Amino acid sequence: MFTQMQEPALTVRKGSINSLTPQNSSAYQSNYPLVMTQRQEFQVIRTYSEFELREYQPCVIAEVKLSGQYSTVGSQAFRHLFQYISQGNKTSQKIAMTAPVIAAQHTDHSNSDDWYISFVMPAGSTYEQMPHPNDPEVTLRALDSQMCVALSFRGRATQEKSNQLIKELRAAAAKENIALSSETRICRFDPPFKPGILHYNEIVIPVI
């Protein structure tokens, strides 16, 4: 069951971590992770009873494609991506870590074991200015602004829990006549050493 987002129907607000102030806090915003790491920027366009409709700002991602079980590909990809932002690039540049770490999958593909794990580059980054990776497994991609639906949840983002929430989010969006992409994103905001019960996560699905 969904438990967040009990606001009036139509709102527009910034979703970056810097906007979490008492002046614009709300029942849903209180679920956002209060961390110092820069968060991927978005605006909340509309708040429904069970999810948010968001517009994500243009960004650059560093991405690794792996095949395997969700429980293992994340840690494998993380090593490649962390090496990239830790001077493992053509200019030996250190790049700030941001949140979330995104695990994306396309449900209409024949190989359902393919995962795309990505780090979002700091706000304001452009593809042209980002250093190219030394590791051939890491790919840079520029993403345009994008409308998505999203919900948040606490606890460990296991495959079973995530799959159930993906089904619920798709069903809730369908009731509102919102057409969704086949892509789903499991977004994790906390390090693995943090107690699992405190983990903050989101399910995000692009709108088509």
Short mmCIF file of C-alpha atoms in Angstrom, two decimals:
data_model
loop_
_atom_site.label_atom_id
_atom_site.label_comp_id
_atom_site.label_asym_id
_atom_site.label_seq_id
_atom_site.Cartn_x
_atom_site.Cartn_y
_atom_site.Cartn_z
CA MET A 1 0.00 0.00 0.00
CA PHE A 2 1.06 3.57 -0.60
CA THR A 3 1.42 5.80 2.44
CA GLN A 4 2.70 9.13 1.20
CA MET A 5 1.55 12.22 -0.66
CA GLN A 6 -1.69 13.47 0.90
CA GLU A 7 -1.49 16.98 -0.61
CA PRO A 8 -3.96 18.95 -2.74
CA ALA A 9 -3.92 17.83 -6.35
CA LEU A 10 -1.86 20.46 -8.14
CA THR A 11 1.51 21.72 -6.92
CA VAL A 12 4.79 22.79 -8.45
CA ARG A 13 7.94 22.83 -6.37
CA LYS A 14 11.63 22.07 -6.61
CA GLY A 15 12.77 18.60 -5.64
CA SER A 16 16.44 19.22 -4.95
CA ILE A 17 17.70 18.57 -1.44
CA ASN A 18 18.32 22.29 -0.94
CA SER A 19 14.58 22.98 -1.10
CA LEU A 20 13.79 20.97 2.02
CA THR A 21 13.04 23.91 4.31
CA PRO A 22 10.23 24.47 6.82
CA GLN A 23 8.67 27.01 4.46
CA ASN A 24 7.91 24.46 1.76
CA SER A 25 7.90 21.21 3.70
CA SER A 26 4.87 18.93 3.45
CA ALA A 27 3.72 15.45 4.34
CA TYR A 28 5.38 14.03 1.25
CA GLN A 29 8.56 16.07 1.45
CA SER A 30 9.17 14.78 4.96
CA ASN A 31 9.93 11.44 3.32
CA TYR A 32 12.81 12.87 1.28
CA PRO A 33 16.27 11.83 2.56
CA LEU A 34 17.93 14.54 4.61
CA VAL A 35 21.47 14.00 3.32
CA MET A 36 24.27 16.32 2.30
CA THR A 37 24.85 14.59 -1.05
CA GLN A 38 23.50 16.56 -4.00
CA ARG A 39 20.22 15.11 -5.24
CA GLN A 40 19.04 14.83 -8.84
CA GLU A 41 16.87 17.86 -9.57
CA PHE A 42 13.19 17.72 -10.45
CA GLN A 43 9.95 19.64 -10.04
CA VAL A 44 6.78 18.12 -8.66
CA ILE A 45 4.14 18.93 -11.27
CA ARG A 46 1.18 17.20 -9.64
CA THR A 47 0.63 15.19 -6.49
CA TYR A 48 -1.84 12.32 -6.64
CA SER A 49 -3.02 10.24 -3.68
CA GLU A 50 -0.59 7.44 -4.53
CA PHE A 51 2.30 8.98 -6.46
CA GLU A 52 3.89 12.16 -7.80
CA LEU A 53 4.16 13.40 -11.36
CA ARG A 54 7.60 14.99 -11.75
CA GLU A 55 9.63 16.78 -14.37
CA TYR A 56 13.30 15.84 -14.14
CA GLN A 57 15.81 18.40 -15.33
CA PRO A 58 18.33 17.63 -18.12
CA CYS A 59 21.37 15.81 -16.79
CA VAL A 60 24.35 13.64 -17.66
CA ILE A 61 24.68 10.10 -16.35
CA ALA A 62 27.57 7.66 -16.16
CA GLU A 63 26.16 4.21 -16.86
CA VAL A 64 27.20 0.56 -16.77
CA LYS A 65 25.19 -2.22 -18.43
CA LEU A 66 25.34 -5.62 -16.73
CA SER A 67 23.38 -8.84 -16.95
CA GLY A 68 22.50 -10.83 -13.87
CA GLN A 69 20.50 -10.77 -10.67
CA TYR A 70 19.46 -7.41 -9.25
CA SER A 71 20.96 -8.37 -5.88
CA THR A 72 24.47 -8.62 -7.36
CA VAL A 73 24.71 -6.32 -10.39
CA GLY A 74 24.42 -3.17 -8.29
CA SER A 75 27.60 -3.74 -6.33
CA GLN A 76 29.47 -4.85 -9.46
CA ALA A 77 28.48 -1.72 -11.38
CA PHE A 78 29.13 0.52 -8.39
CA ARG A 79 32.83 -0.34 -8.48
CA HIS A 80 33.11 0.72 -12.13
CA LEU A 81 31.17 3.95 -11.57
CA PHE A 82 32.91 4.91 -8.35
CA GLN A 83 36.28 4.43 -10.03
CA TYR A 84 35.15 6.81 -12.79
CA ILE A 85 34.25 9.63 -10.39
CA SER A 86 37.40 8.93 -8.33
CA GLN A 87 39.79 10.14 -11.04
CA GLY A 88 39.32 7.07 -13.25
CA ASN A 89 38.85 9.28 -16.28
CA LYS A 90 40.94 10.87 -19.04
CA THR A 91 41.65 14.06 -17.06
CA SER A 92 42.03 12.38 -13.63
CA GLN A 93 39.22 14.61 -12.39
CA LYS A 94 37.42 13.98 -9.12
CA ILE A 95 33.65 14.19 -9.59
CA ALA A 96 31.22 14.73 -6.72
CA MET A 97 29.02 11.82 -5.72
CA THR A 98 25.29 12.49 -6.08
CA ALA A 99 22.09 10.66 -5.19
CA PRO A 100 20.45 8.45 -6.20
CA VAL A 101 22.19 5.41 -7.64
CA ILE A 102 19.77 4.25 -10.33
CA ALA A 103 19.10 0.67 -11.45
CA ALA A 104 17.02 0.73 -14.65
CA GLN A 105 15.42 -2.11 -16.56
CA HIS A 106 13.30 -2.30 -19.72
CA THR A 107 10.46 -4.73 -19.13
CA ASP A 108 9.67 -5.23 -22.82
CA HIS A 109 13.15 -6.49 -23.70
CA SER A 110 13.65 -10.19 -24.34
CA ASN A 111 16.58 -10.33 -21.91
CA SER A 112 15.07 -9.33 -18.59
CA ASP A 113 18.43 -9.84 -16.84
CA ASP A 114 19.88 -6.67 -18.40
CA TRP A 115 20.35 -3.81 -15.92
CA TYR A 116 21.57 -0.27 -16.48
CA ILE A 117 23.20 1.10 -13.33
CA SER A 118 23.99 4.79 -13.31
CA PHE A 119 25.34 7.73 -11.33
CA VAL A 120 23.89 11.17 -12.07
CA MET A 121 26.57 13.77 -12.67
CA PRO A 122 26.46 17.01 -10.62
CA ALA A 123 23.81 19.58 -11.57
CA GLY A 124 24.90 21.82 -14.43
CA SER A 125 27.18 19.20 -16.01
CA THR A 126 27.15 18.88 -19.78
CA TYR A 127 28.21 15.92 -21.89
CA GLU A 128 30.89 18.01 -23.60
CA GLN A 129 32.57 19.06 -20.37
CA MET A 130 32.55 15.68 -18.61
CA PRO A 131 35.82 13.71 -18.82
CA HIS A 132 35.64 10.44 -20.73
CA PRO A 133 35.96 7.24 -18.67
CA ASN A 134 39.13 5.15 -18.68
CA ASP A 135 36.96 2.06 -18.15
CA PRO A 136 35.27 0.88 -21.38
CA GLU A 137 32.40 -0.51 -19.29
CA VAL A 138 31.35 3.03 -18.31
CA THR A 139 29.32 5.09 -20.79
CA LEU A 140 28.34 8.76 -20.55
CA ARG A 141 24.88 9.80 -21.72
CA ALA A 142 23.10 13.15 -21.84
CA LEU A 143 19.42 13.00 -20.89
CA ASP A 144 16.81 15.59 -21.82
CA SER A 145 14.19 16.82 -19.37
CA GLN A 146 11.66 14.08 -18.73
CA MET A 147 8.26 13.60 -17.13
CA CYS A 148 8.06 10.66 -14.73
CA VAL A 149 5.82 9.23 -12.05
CA ALA A 150 7.44 8.38 -8.73
CA LEU A 151 6.78 6.95 -5.30
CA SER A 152 9.05 6.58 -2.30
CA PHE A 153 9.49 3.83 0.27
CA ARG A 154 11.64 2.96 3.26
CA GLY A 155 13.67 -0.17 3.92
CA ARG A 156 15.93 -2.23 1.70
CA ALA A 157 15.07 -2.05 -2.00
CA THR A 158 14.90 -5.80 -2.58
CA GLN A 159 13.81 -7.15 -5.95
CA GLU A 160 10.60 -8.58 -4.47
CA LYS A 161 9.59 -5.34 -2.76
CA SER A 162 10.54 -3.23 -5.78
CA ASN A 163 8.59 -5.44 -8.20
CA GLN A 164 5.46 -5.16 -6.06
CA LEU A 165 5.72 -1.38 -5.88
CA ILE A 166 6.35 -1.15 -9.63
CA LYS A 167 3.09 -3.04 -10.23
CA GLU A 168 1.23 -0.77 -7.82
CA LEU A 169 2.66 2.38 -9.37
CA ARG A 170 1.77 1.27 -12.91
CA ALA A 171 -1.76 0.42 -11.79
CA ALA A 172 -2.19 3.77 -10.01
CA ALA A 173 -0.93 5.69 -13.06
CA ALA A 174 -3.25 3.73 -15.35
CA LYS A 175 -6.23 4.80 -13.23
CA GLU A 176 -5.24 8.40 -13.96
CA ASN A 177 -4.86 7.65 -17.70
CA ILE A 178 -1.11 8.27 -17.59
CA ALA A 179 0.76 6.18 -20.18
CA LEU A 180 4.11 4.88 -18.98
CA SER A 181 7.31 3.68 -20.61
CA SER A 182 8.48 0.08 -20.34
CA GLU A 183 11.50 1.37 -18.43
CA THR A 184 11.49 1.21 -14.64
CA ARG A 185 14.05 2.75 -12.28
CA ILE A 186 14.87 1.67 -8.76
CA CYS A 187 16.58 4.65 -7.12
CA ARG A 188 18.61 4.17 -3.95
CA PHE A 189 19.81 7.07 -1.83
CA ASP A 190 21.71 5.50 1.06
CA PRO A 191 25.03 3.67 1.49
CA PRO A 192 24.84 -0.09 2.16
CA PHE A 193 26.31 0.28 5.66
CA LYS A 194 23.30 2.33 6.80
CA PRO A 195 20.72 0.22 8.70
CA GLY A 196 18.31 -1.22 6.16
CA ILE A 197 15.19 -0.01 7.95
CA LEU A 198 16.39 3.58 7.44
CA HIS A 199 17.06 3.29 3.71
CA TYR A 200 15.17 5.72 1.47
CA ASN A 201 14.32 4.59 -2.07
CA GLU A 202 12.12 5.56 -4.99
CA ILE A 203 10.47 3.83 -7.92
CA VAL A 204 10.51 6.11 -10.98
CA ILE A 205 8.88 5.38 -14.35
CA PRO A 206 9.04 7.71 -17.38
CA VAL A 207 5.82 8.98 -18.93
CA ILE A 208 5.27 8.54 -22.68
#
